[in-house]
């Protein structure tokens, strides 16, 4: 048997291969696997293998199979048994029935086990007696993202929840644009806010929301038309029949019920598989609109990702543009909004919606550029030569007449490299530098200096990282290293 390859620490990277006709691939507990190909320096084709679409770390999912490998019947059966074993303990239907029972319990019986991350029914209390259990109030029950411990793993993968400021900005912007339905892909706190708003300010036409997430713990709190167990790296619905019906109902735009998708994938995630899933989503949406079947309209989408992925996102979605708005997160000290230093969040909105429709808040340091017709960071000065507001990172960039483009303020033009670079760049050796960062693919720094090697500073509840009942999938934040395309 070939030596099992660790696909997460290569210095060359792997590329995902999409085969013609989307041949089916073997399944791991996270649905169909992806076909990877090792990228080789000499440009030759590397050996291909199937590996998990969702997990970057072999500890979380160790599925591995060479593309040309013969798999015995016995192994196929063993694999199927293992996949079944890794299913959540309760089905979504059971979760819903449990939730109904839970909300009818008297206040002092409403308990949540922090260790197991599960809402408990009275007959289960004794089994969790030595766990850290909490009483849950009705309002806490409406904020599952606060109740559930954000998923973490040692490899810097985790769930990062929007600050209230960011989720309110997103929601108000979408309401302002006239959307009535938000497909929340990996955005549980936005989903939650939409539901809360509906309760607090009942309107004639409230915003609807459907959460698609791989974190099955959320199934404990939502009905079937509010949550689908979904993997955004392979567009896999774990409960295919039920979910697909819910999704179709949601995506079908009734009278003035405009849909928008908001996705906040794990940042280490592979751009191409994500783009592939979002295109499939858009295609489903298109087939459901009576009036659109003939034309090439795309579903309105917002993809939240760090700014240095811009070239790759735009390569996949040429109609997408990146906005200056800095998305910030509650449980990440490096991502907090600010004007200076590392506190500037590198996370942005990528969208196919007209950028001029996004009104970025002046009080947070954005201004309107009348020439570009969009809101930009106040330090992002319009360049008459480039004819754009060029800054990507919120700092003021300056124009280099030799490079004929605007560059970062810290860069200087280097005669021997014939381009602008950091003063201490490895001069004359531009090729290794082209590899960029292996953590996030940015060309601006190496892995050691990566701002996305996130450390967690969560104030949320709970202690341990194990679950006996719901078996949440622990680490989904990042996947296999991407190859740097440009
Ligand atoms: N900022 C968002 C959370 C982003 S963290 C918010 O505040 O709501 C990334 C989210 O994507 C998490 O909810 C995580 O559970 C989900 N996720 C991670 N991997 C996923 C996958 N493969 N498919 C679907 N959802 C995934
Ligand atoms: Zn897997
Ligand atoms: Zn417990
Ligand atoms: Zn310029
Ligand atoms: Zn230059």
Short mmCIF file of C-alpha atoms and ligand atoms in Angstrom, two decimals:
data_model
loop_
_atom_site.label_atom_id
_atom_site.label_comp_id
_atom_site.label_asym_id
_atom_site.label_seq_id
_atom_site.Cartn_x
_atom_site.Cartn_y
_atom_site.Cartn_z
CA UNK A 1 0.00 0.00 0.00
CA UNK A 2 1.33 3.44 -0.81
CA UNK A 3 2.57 5.52 2.03
CA UNK A 4 -0.19 7.79 3.20
CA UNK A 5 0.56 11.28 2.25
CA UNK A 6 0.05 14.18 4.58
CA UNK A 7 -1.64 16.65 2.36
CA UNK A 8 -1.57 19.56 4.72
CA UNK A 9 2.03 20.57 5.06
CA UNK A 10 3.46 20.48 1.62
CA UNK A 11 5.57 23.38 0.58
CA UNK A 12 4.44 23.08 -3.00
CA UNK A 13 0.74 22.74 -2.53
CA UNK A 14 -2.05 20.84 -4.13
CA UNK A 15 -4.65 21.75 -6.61
CA UNK A 16 -8.21 20.55 -6.74
CA UNK A 17 -9.12 18.89 -10.01
CA UNK A 18 -12.65 19.10 -11.30
CA UNK A 19 -13.22 16.29 -13.74
CA UNK A 20 -15.53 16.48 -16.71
CA UNK A 21 -19.06 15.43 -16.02
CA UNK A 22 -18.38 15.60 -12.28
CA UNK A 23 -17.78 11.91 -11.88
CA UNK A 24 -18.78 10.78 -8.43
CA UNK A 25 -15.97 10.49 -5.93
CA UNK A 26 -15.69 8.25 -2.86
CA UNK A 27 -17.37 9.56 0.27
CA UNK A 28 -15.94 10.39 3.66
CA UNK A 29 -18.13 11.40 6.62
CA UNK A 30 -18.19 14.91 5.08
CA UNK A 31 -19.73 13.81 1.80
CA UNK A 32 -18.03 13.33 -1.57
CA UNK A 33 -14.29 13.82 -1.41
CA UNK A 34 -12.34 16.13 -3.71
CA UNK A 35 -9.74 15.04 -6.21
CA UNK A 36 -6.38 16.64 -5.50
CA UNK A 37 -3.28 16.77 -7.59
CA UNK A 38 0.09 17.59 -6.21
CA UNK A 39 1.58 20.51 -8.08
CA UNK A 40 5.13 19.86 -9.20
CA UNK A 41 7.91 22.31 -9.86
CA UNK A 42 8.66 20.79 -13.25
CA UNK A 43 5.07 21.27 -14.39
CA UNK A 44 4.55 17.50 -14.71
CA UNK A 45 1.27 16.05 -13.55
CA UNK A 46 1.50 14.82 -9.96
CA UNK A 47 -0.25 11.69 -8.75
CA UNK A 48 -3.88 12.34 -7.92
CA UNK A 49 -5.72 11.35 -4.79
CA UNK A 50 -9.08 11.76 -3.09
CA UNK A 51 -9.21 13.49 0.27
CA UNK A 52 -11.75 15.16 2.51
CA UNK A 53 -13.23 18.39 1.18
CA UNK A 54 -13.85 19.93 4.58
CA UNK A 55 -10.99 18.96 6.88
CA UNK A 56 -7.49 20.16 6.51
CA UNK A 57 -6.14 18.12 9.33
CA UNK A 58 -5.86 14.35 9.08
CA UNK A 59 -6.78 14.15 12.74
CA UNK A 60 -10.24 15.38 11.80
CA UNK A 61 -10.76 13.28 8.72
CA UNK A 62 -8.14 10.87 7.52
CA UNK A 63 -9.78 9.78 4.29
CA UNK A 64 -7.17 9.10 1.66
CA UNK A 65 -7.30 7.18 -1.60
CA UNK A 66 -5.18 7.33 -4.71
CA UNK A 67 -7.23 8.01 -7.80
CA UNK A 68 -6.02 4.82 -9.46
CA UNK A 69 -6.18 2.69 -6.34
CA UNK A 70 -8.22 -0.53 -6.33
CA UNK A 71 -10.40 -0.55 -3.24
CA UNK A 72 -11.56 -3.91 -1.94
CA UNK A 73 -15.20 -4.63 -1.24
CA UNK A 74 -14.35 -5.13 2.42
CA UNK A 75 -12.77 -1.71 2.65
CA UNK A 76 -15.74 -0.07 0.96
CA UNK A 77 -18.04 -1.68 3.50
CA UNK A 78 -15.82 -0.71 6.40
CA UNK A 79 -15.76 2.83 5.12
CA UNK A 80 -19.54 2.97 4.82
CA UNK A 81 -19.85 1.67 8.36
CA UNK A 82 -17.43 4.33 9.58
CA UNK A 83 -19.33 7.06 7.77
CA UNK A 84 -22.54 5.90 9.42
CA UNK A 85 -20.86 5.89 12.80
CA UNK A 86 -19.76 9.48 12.39
CA UNK A 87 -23.30 10.67 11.78
CA UNK A 88 -24.80 12.88 14.45
CA UNK A 89 -26.43 10.96 17.27
CA UNK A 90 -29.79 12.58 16.64
CA UNK A 91 -31.31 13.11 13.24
CA UNK A 92 -32.52 16.58 12.37
CA UNK A 93 -36.13 15.43 12.90
CA UNK A 94 -35.21 14.19 16.36
CA UNK A 95 -33.47 17.47 17.14
CA UNK A 96 -36.62 19.36 16.18
CA UNK A 97 -38.82 17.13 18.31
CA UNK A 98 -36.41 17.57 21.22
CA UNK A 99 -36.44 21.33 20.82
CA UNK A 100 -40.25 21.42 20.90
CA UNK A 101 -40.19 19.45 24.10
CA UNK A 102 -37.44 21.64 25.51
CA UNK A 103 -39.25 24.94 25.02
CA UNK A 104 -42.29 23.63 26.85
CA UNK A 105 -40.24 22.73 29.94
CA UNK A 106 -40.48 24.84 33.09
CA UNK A 107 -37.65 27.35 33.47
CA UNK A 108 -35.71 25.34 36.08
CA UNK A 109 -35.68 22.26 33.84
CA UNK A 110 -34.17 24.00 30.85
CA UNK A 111 -30.55 22.90 30.90
CA UNK A 112 -27.72 22.98 28.41
CA UNK A 113 -24.68 20.75 28.83
CA UNK A 114 -21.58 22.78 28.08
CA UNK A 115 -19.41 19.68 27.85
CA UNK A 116 -21.67 17.91 25.40
CA UNK A 117 -22.96 21.08 23.73
CA UNK A 118 -26.45 19.71 23.95
CA UNK A 119 -29.83 20.88 25.15
CA UNK A 120 -30.91 18.32 27.74
CA UNK A 121 -34.30 16.82 28.38
CA UNK A 122 -35.22 16.13 32.03
CA UNK A 123 -34.60 12.38 31.81
CA UNK A 124 -31.04 13.12 30.67
CA UNK A 125 -30.07 15.45 33.52
CA UNK A 126 -28.70 12.72 35.76
CA UNK A 127 -26.38 11.35 33.06
CA UNK A 128 -24.78 14.81 32.75
CA UNK A 129 -24.68 15.48 36.49
CA UNK A 130 -20.92 15.78 36.62
CA UNK A 131 -20.73 17.91 33.45
CA UNK A 132 -20.88 21.67 33.42
CA UNK A 133 -24.57 22.28 32.81
CA UNK A 134 -26.21 25.67 32.62
CA UNK A 135 -29.75 26.92 32.85
CA UNK A 136 -30.89 28.53 29.64
CA UNK A 137 -33.29 31.40 29.50
CA UNK A 138 -35.66 31.99 26.62
CA UNK A 139 -33.50 34.81 25.32
CA UNK A 140 -30.34 32.69 25.52
CA UNK A 141 -32.12 30.06 23.52
CA UNK A 142 -32.54 32.58 20.75
CA UNK A 143 -28.80 33.19 20.61
CA UNK A 144 -27.31 29.76 19.93
CA UNK A 145 -24.09 31.32 18.66
CA UNK A 146 -23.50 32.70 22.16
CA UNK A 147 -24.50 29.46 23.86
CA UNK A 148 -22.43 27.15 21.71
CA UNK A 149 -18.70 27.17 22.17
CA UNK A 150 -17.02 28.35 18.97
CA UNK A 151 -15.30 25.40 17.35
CA UNK A 152 -11.55 25.46 17.59
CA UNK A 153 -8.68 23.27 16.79
CA UNK A 154 -5.04 23.56 17.53
CA UNK A 155 -4.22 24.30 13.94
CA UNK A 156 -5.70 27.76 14.05
CA UNK A 157 -8.99 26.66 12.56
CA UNK A 158 -12.04 28.04 14.25
CA UNK A 159 -15.40 29.69 14.08
CA UNK A 160 -15.16 33.44 14.05
CA UNK A 161 -18.33 35.29 14.81
CA UNK A 162 -19.13 38.76 13.51
CA UNK A 163 -19.25 41.64 15.89
CA UNK A 164 -22.71 43.07 16.39
CA UNK A 165 -21.50 46.09 14.37
CA UNK A 166 -20.69 43.93 11.34
CA UNK A 167 -23.83 41.78 11.41
CA UNK A 168 -26.03 44.86 11.82
CA UNK A 169 -24.25 46.57 8.94
CA UNK A 170 -24.80 43.51 6.73
CA UNK A 171 -28.44 43.18 7.65
CA UNK A 172 -29.25 46.88 7.29
CA UNK A 173 -27.48 47.00 3.94
CA UNK A 174 -29.42 44.02 2.61
CA UNK A 175 -32.72 45.39 3.90
CA UNK A 176 -31.88 48.70 2.23
CA UNK A 177 -31.30 46.93 -1.07
CA UNK A 178 -34.75 45.37 -0.89
CA UNK A 179 -33.81 41.76 -0.22
CA UNK A 180 -36.32 39.65 1.64
CA UNK A 181 -34.47 36.38 2.01
CA UNK A 182 -30.91 35.75 3.13
CA UNK A 183 -29.25 32.42 2.45
CA UNK A 184 -26.74 32.32 5.31
CA UNK A 185 -23.88 30.00 4.32
CA UNK A 186 -21.62 29.59 7.35
CA UNK A 187 -23.02 32.76 8.92
CA UNK A 188 -24.94 31.58 12.00
CA UNK A 189 -24.80 34.92 13.77
CA UNK A 190 -26.34 36.78 10.83
CA UNK A 191 -29.08 34.14 10.69
CA UNK A 192 -29.66 34.61 14.38
CA UNK A 193 -29.84 38.39 14.13
CA UNK A 194 -32.44 38.17 11.35
CA UNK A 195 -34.63 35.96 13.52
CA UNK A 196 -34.19 38.22 16.54
CA UNK A 197 -35.07 41.33 14.56
CA UNK A 198 -38.19 39.64 13.32
CA UNK A 199 -39.29 39.06 16.92
CA UNK A 200 -38.39 42.52 18.11
CA UNK A 201 -39.73 44.59 15.27
CA UNK A 202 -42.58 42.72 13.64
CA UNK A 203 -42.96 44.10 10.14
CA UNK A 204 -45.50 43.32 7.48
CA UNK A 205 -42.83 41.66 5.38
CA UNK A 206 -40.12 40.29 7.65
CA UNK A 207 -36.76 39.12 6.37
CA UNK A 208 -36.46 35.36 6.00
CA UNK A 209 -33.29 33.43 6.55
CA UNK A 210 -32.00 29.90 5.97
CA UNK A 211 -28.75 28.79 7.59
CA UNK A 212 -26.54 26.29 5.77
CA UNK A 213 -23.69 25.11 7.96
CA UNK A 214 -21.60 22.04 8.65
CA UNK A 215 -21.90 22.60 12.39
CA UNK A 216 -24.75 20.26 13.27
CA UNK A 217 -25.05 21.65 16.80
CA UNK A 218 -27.22 24.38 15.27
CA UNK A 219 -29.85 21.78 14.33
CA UNK A 220 -30.83 21.75 18.00
CA UNK A 221 -32.21 25.27 17.78
CA UNK A 222 -33.85 25.56 14.39
CA UNK A 223 -36.65 24.02 12.42
CA UNK A 224 -36.12 22.37 9.07
CA UNK A 225 -36.92 25.49 7.09
CA UNK A 226 -34.31 27.43 9.07
CA UNK A 227 -31.28 25.13 9.06
CA UNK A 228 -29.72 22.66 6.63
CA UNK A 229 -26.67 20.56 7.42
CA UNK A 230 -24.41 21.48 4.52
CA UNK A 231 -20.79 21.27 3.38
CA UNK A 232 -19.86 24.28 1.29
CA UNK A 233 -16.68 22.71 -0.12
CA UNK A 234 -18.51 20.00 -2.04
CA UNK A 235 -22.03 21.44 -2.12
CA UNK A 236 -23.19 18.46 -0.13
CA UNK A 237 -26.45 18.38 1.81
CA UNK A 238 -26.16 15.74 4.51
CA UNK A 239 -29.91 15.14 4.51
CA UNK A 240 -30.19 15.38 0.76
CA UNK A 241 -33.92 14.96 0.24
CA UNK A 242 -35.25 17.09 3.05
CA UNK A 243 -32.72 19.84 2.55
CA UNK A 244 -33.05 20.04 -1.17
CA UNK A 245 -36.79 20.63 -0.86
CA UNK A 246 -36.23 23.33 1.78
CA UNK A 247 -33.57 24.98 -0.31
CA UNK A 248 -35.75 25.03 -3.40
CA UNK A 249 -38.63 26.60 -1.52
CA UNK A 250 -36.28 29.19 -0.12
CA UNK A 251 -34.57 30.05 -3.39
CA UNK A 252 -37.80 30.38 -5.32
CA UNK A 253 -38.55 34.08 -5.31
CA UNK A 254 -42.22 34.69 -4.81
CA UNK A 255 -43.73 38.10 -5.21
CA UNK A 256 -40.88 40.55 -4.53
CA UNK A 257 -39.01 38.03 -2.38
CA UNK A 258 -35.50 38.76 -3.56
CA UNK A 259 -32.85 36.32 -2.34
CA UNK A 260 -29.22 37.06 -1.50
CA UNK A 261 -26.52 34.66 -0.34
CA UNK A 262 -24.03 35.67 2.36
CA UNK A 263 -21.14 33.22 2.89
CA UNK A 264 -18.29 33.45 5.37
CA UNK A 265 -16.19 30.36 4.69
CA UNK A 266 -13.17 29.26 6.69
CA UNK A 267 -10.29 31.40 5.42
CA UNK A 268 -7.93 28.55 4.82
CA UNK A 269 -10.60 27.18 2.53
CA UNK A 270 -9.96 26.37 -1.06
CA UNK A 271 -11.21 29.08 -3.37
CA UNK A 272 -12.06 26.89 -6.36
CA UNK A 273 -14.27 24.36 -4.57
CA UNK A 274 -16.06 27.21 -2.83
CA UNK A 275 -16.58 29.03 -6.12
CA UNK A 276 -17.82 25.79 -7.62
CA UNK A 277 -20.39 25.33 -4.84
CA UNK A 278 -21.55 28.94 -5.07
CA UNK A 279 -21.95 28.63 -8.85
CA UNK A 280 -24.03 25.50 -8.37
CA UNK A 281 -26.14 27.37 -5.83
CA UNK A 282 -26.60 30.19 -8.29
CA UNK A 283 -27.56 27.72 -11.00
CA UNK A 284 -30.20 26.16 -8.73
CA UNK A 285 -31.51 29.63 -7.96
CA UNK A 286 -31.68 30.47 -11.68
CA UNK A 287 -33.66 27.38 -12.60
CA UNK A 288 -36.22 28.27 -9.93
CA UNK A 289 -37.00 31.75 -11.21
CA UNK A 290 -39.75 31.64 -13.77
CA UNK A 291 -38.66 34.74 -15.57
CA UNK A 292 -34.95 34.09 -15.68
CA UNK A 293 -34.48 30.66 -17.15
CA UNK A 294 -33.34 32.02 -20.48
CA UNK A 295 -30.86 34.61 -19.32
CA UNK A 296 -27.57 34.37 -17.57
CA UNK A 297 -28.44 36.19 -14.37
CA UNK A 298 -26.52 35.20 -11.28
CA UNK A 299 -27.89 34.98 -7.81
CA UNK A 300 -26.81 38.02 -5.76
CA UNK A 301 -23.96 36.88 -3.53
CA UNK A 302 -21.62 38.20 -0.87
CA UNK A 303 -18.54 36.12 -0.18
CA UNK A 304 -16.61 37.19 2.89
CA UNK A 305 -12.87 36.52 2.62
CA UNK A 306 -9.47 38.19 3.20
CA UNK A 307 -8.47 40.83 0.66
CA UNK A 308 -5.38 39.00 -0.56
CA UNK A 309 -7.60 36.35 -2.12
CA UNK A 310 -8.98 38.97 -4.50
CA UNK A 311 -7.08 37.77 -7.61
CA UNK A 312 -8.26 34.22 -7.13
CA UNK A 313 -11.85 35.06 -6.34
CA UNK A 314 -12.04 37.37 -9.34
CA UNK A 315 -10.45 34.69 -11.48
CA UNK A 316 -13.35 32.39 -10.55
CA UNK A 317 -16.00 35.12 -10.57
CA UNK A 318 -14.99 37.91 -12.97
CA UNK A 319 -18.13 39.88 -12.11
CA UNK A 320 -17.21 40.11 -8.45
CA UNK A 321 -15.73 43.23 -6.92
CA UNK A 322 -14.13 43.71 -3.56
CA UNK A 323 -15.42 46.35 -1.18
CA UNK A 324 -13.33 48.33 1.29
CA UNK A 325 -15.59 47.45 4.23
CA UNK A 326 -13.58 45.75 6.99
CA UNK A 327 -15.44 42.81 8.49
CA UNK A 328 -14.62 42.27 12.10
CA UNK A 329 -15.03 39.46 14.53
CA UNK A 330 -15.83 39.20 18.20
CA UNK A 331 -13.56 36.40 19.22
CA UNK A 332 -10.50 37.47 17.36
CA UNK A 333 -8.30 40.18 18.75
CA UNK A 334 -6.46 40.72 15.48
CA UNK A 335 -9.60 41.34 13.50
CA UNK A 336 -11.12 44.12 15.50
CA UNK A 337 -11.92 47.26 13.60
CA UNK A 338 -9.42 50.04 14.02
CA UNK A 339 -7.44 52.65 12.22
CA UNK A 340 -3.89 51.61 12.93
CA UNK A 341 -1.57 48.64 13.21
CA UNK A 342 -2.66 45.05 13.14
CA UNK A 343 -6.10 45.81 14.41
CA UNK A 344 -7.21 46.50 10.83
CA UNK A 345 -9.17 43.51 9.70
CA UNK A 346 -7.99 42.02 6.39
CA UNK A 347 -11.44 40.54 5.75
CA UNK A 348 -13.61 42.05 3.02
CA UNK A 349 -16.85 41.58 1.12
CA UNK A 350 -16.66 40.20 -2.41
CA UNK A 351 -19.85 40.62 -4.34
CA UNK A 352 -21.62 40.62 -7.68
CA UNK A 353 -24.00 43.31 -6.40
CA UNK A 354 -23.27 46.81 -7.68
CA UNK A 355 -20.67 48.26 -5.25
CA UNK A 356 -22.33 51.68 -5.39
CA UNK A 357 -25.29 50.21 -3.48
CA UNK A 358 -23.18 49.56 -0.39
CA UNK A 359 -23.25 52.65 1.81
CA UNK A 360 -20.27 52.25 4.13
CA UNK A 361 -20.57 54.11 7.46
CA UNK A 362 -18.82 57.50 7.51
CA UNK A 363 -18.34 57.31 11.27
CA UNK A 364 -16.22 54.20 10.78
CA UNK A 365 -13.90 55.96 8.38
CA UNK A 366 -15.34 55.43 4.92
CA UNK A 367 -15.94 58.11 2.29
CA UNK A 368 -17.65 58.18 -1.07
CA UNK A 369 -15.42 58.40 -4.15
CA UNK A 370 -17.44 60.25 -6.76
CA UNK A 371 -15.20 59.03 -9.59
CA UNK A 372 -15.20 55.33 -8.65
CA UNK A 373 -18.83 55.68 -7.53
CA UNK A 374 -18.34 53.59 -4.44
CA UNK A 375 -17.53 53.96 -0.78
CA UNK A 376 -13.86 53.47 0.12
CA UNK A 377 -11.65 53.70 3.20
CA UNK A 378 -10.94 57.34 3.99
CA UNK A 379 -7.18 56.79 3.45
CA UNK A 380 -7.78 55.14 0.10
CA UNK A 381 -7.06 58.17 -2.10
CA UNK A 382 -8.11 58.17 -5.72
CA UNK A 383 -5.16 57.87 -8.13
CA UNK A 384 -5.60 59.91 -11.30
CA UNK A 385 -3.07 57.76 -13.17
CA UNK A 386 -4.52 54.37 -12.21
CA UNK A 387 -8.06 55.82 -12.30
CA UNK A 388 -9.06 53.88 -9.18
CA UNK A 389 -8.93 54.10 -5.44
CA UNK A 390 -6.13 51.54 -5.33
CA UNK A 391 -5.64 50.59 -1.68
CA UNK A 392 -6.58 47.04 -0.70
CA UNK A 393 -5.53 47.14 2.93
CA UNK A 394 -7.03 50.44 4.07
CA UNK A 395 -3.68 52.26 4.14
CA UNK A 396 -2.80 55.03 1.72
CA UNK A 397 -0.94 53.63 -1.27
CA UNK A 398 1.31 55.67 -3.56
CA UNK A 399 1.82 55.64 -7.27
CA UNK A 400 5.13 54.32 -8.65
CA UNK A 401 5.73 55.76 -12.08
CA UNK A 402 8.23 53.01 -12.97
CA UNK A 403 5.80 50.19 -12.10
CA UNK A 404 2.95 52.29 -13.48
CA UNK A 405 0.72 51.32 -10.61
CA UNK A 406 0.01 52.15 -7.02
CA UNK A 407 1.87 50.19 -4.38
CA UNK A 408 1.83 49.75 -0.63
CA UNK A 409 3.29 52.65 1.37
CA UNK A 410 6.09 50.46 2.75
CA UNK A 411 7.31 49.35 -0.68
CA UNK A 412 10.23 50.91 -2.55
CA UNK A 413 11.09 50.52 -6.18
CA UNK A 414 13.95 48.05 -6.61
CA UNK A 415 16.21 48.56 -9.65
CA UNK A 416 17.46 44.98 -9.80
CA UNK A 417 14.01 43.42 -9.52
CA UNK A 418 12.42 46.14 -11.69
CA UNK A 419 9.47 46.29 -9.40
CA UNK A 420 8.39 47.67 -6.09
CA UNK A 421 8.95 45.48 -3.04
CA UNK A 422 9.62 45.67 0.67
CA UNK A 423 13.05 47.24 1.34
CA UNK A 424 14.35 43.94 2.77
CA UNK A 425 12.96 41.66 0.04
CA UNK A 426 15.21 38.82 -1.14
CA UNK A 427 16.62 40.86 -4.02
CA UNK A 428 16.98 39.28 -7.44
CA UNK A 429 15.27 36.09 -6.28
CA UNK A 430 11.75 36.88 -7.18
CA UNK A 431 10.58 33.36 -7.87
CA UNK A 432 10.58 31.84 -4.37
CA UNK A 433 8.86 34.95 -3.19
CA UNK A 434 6.10 34.33 -5.69
CA UNK A 435 5.04 31.38 -3.57
CA UNK A 436 3.69 33.79 -0.98
CA UNK A 437 2.30 32.62 2.30
CA UNK A 438 1.41 28.96 2.69
CA UNK A 439 -1.16 29.66 5.32
CA UNK A 440 -3.32 32.17 3.49
CA UNK A 441 -1.75 32.53 0.03
CA UNK A 442 -1.05 36.22 0.43
CA UNK A 443 1.92 37.47 -1.57
CA UNK A 444 2.70 40.04 1.10
CA UNK A 445 4.25 37.88 3.75
CA UNK A 446 5.53 34.43 4.57
CA UNK A 447 3.75 31.86 6.67
CA UNK A 448 5.61 32.85 9.85
CA UNK A 449 4.28 36.38 9.65
CA UNK A 450 0.78 35.37 8.64
CA UNK A 451 -1.91 37.42 10.36
CA UNK A 452 -4.36 34.58 9.73
CA UNK A 453 -2.57 32.22 12.05
CA UNK A 454 -5.30 33.02 14.43
CA UNK A 455 -5.22 32.64 18.13
CA UNK A 456 -8.40 32.32 19.98
CA UNK A 457 -9.58 34.61 22.73
CA UNK A 458 -13.12 33.63 23.19
CA UNK A 459 -15.33 34.86 25.94
CA UNK A 460 -18.04 32.42 25.07
CA UNK A 461 -19.34 29.66 27.24
CA UNK A 462 -18.14 26.13 27.72
CA UNK A 463 -14.92 24.41 28.50
CA UNK A 464 -13.85 21.25 26.84
CA UNK A 465 -13.77 20.44 23.22
CA UNK A 466 -15.46 17.08 23.26
CA UNK A 467 -18.96 16.01 22.71
CA UNK A 468 -20.51 12.74 23.64
CA UNK A 469 -23.97 13.29 22.28
CA UNK A 470 -24.07 15.54 19.29
CA UNK A 471 -20.57 14.82 18.05
CA UNK A 472 -19.99 18.12 16.31
CA UNK A 473 -17.27 18.03 13.76
CA UNK A 474 -14.48 19.73 15.55
CA UNK A 475 -12.37 21.40 12.98
CA UNK A 476 -13.61 22.74 9.76
CA UNK A 477 -12.00 26.07 9.61
CA UNK A 478 -9.42 25.35 6.98
CA UNK A 479 -8.65 22.74 4.44
CA UNK A 480 -5.76 21.66 2.37
CA UNK A 481 -3.23 24.23 1.30
CA UNK A 482 -3.98 25.99 -1.87
CA UNK A 483 -1.55 26.46 -4.61
CA UNK A 484 -0.73 30.00 -5.44
CA UNK A 485 -2.06 30.64 -8.87
CA UNK A 486 -0.58 34.03 -9.54
N1 LIG B 1 -18.72 35.10 10.84
C1 LIG B 1 -19.70 34.04 10.84
C2 LIG B 1 -19.05 32.72 11.20
C3 LIG B 1 -17.92 32.36 10.27
S1 LIG B 1 -16.94 31.03 10.88
C4 LIG B 1 -20.80 34.40 11.81
O1 LIG B 1 -20.58 35.23 12.66
O2 LIG B 1 -21.90 33.88 11.69
C5 LIG B 1 -17.20 29.85 9.58
C6 LIG B 1 -18.57 29.21 9.60
O3 LIG B 1 -18.58 28.27 8.53
C7 LIG B 1 -18.86 28.44 10.86
O4 LIG B 1 -20.20 28.64 11.23
C8 LIG B 1 -18.59 27.00 10.50
O5 LIG B 1 -19.36 26.08 11.23
C9 LIG B 1 -18.97 27.00 9.03
N2 LIG B 1 -18.25 26.01 8.23
C10 LIG B 1 -16.96 25.62 8.34
N3 LIG B 1 -16.66 24.70 7.42
C11 LIG B 1 -17.79 24.51 6.69
C12 LIG B 1 -18.12 23.67 5.60
N4 LIG B 1 -17.23 22.84 5.07
N5 LIG B 1 -19.38 23.75 5.12
C13 LIG B 1 -20.30 24.56 5.67
N6 LIG B 1 -20.05 25.36 6.71
C14 LIG B 1 -18.81 25.34 7.22
ZN1 LIG B 2 -13.96 14.17 5.70
ZN1 LIG B 3 -22.94 16.39 29.27
ZN1 LIG B 4 -1.73 54.87 -9.22
ZN1 LIG B 5 7.90 50.47 -8.52
#
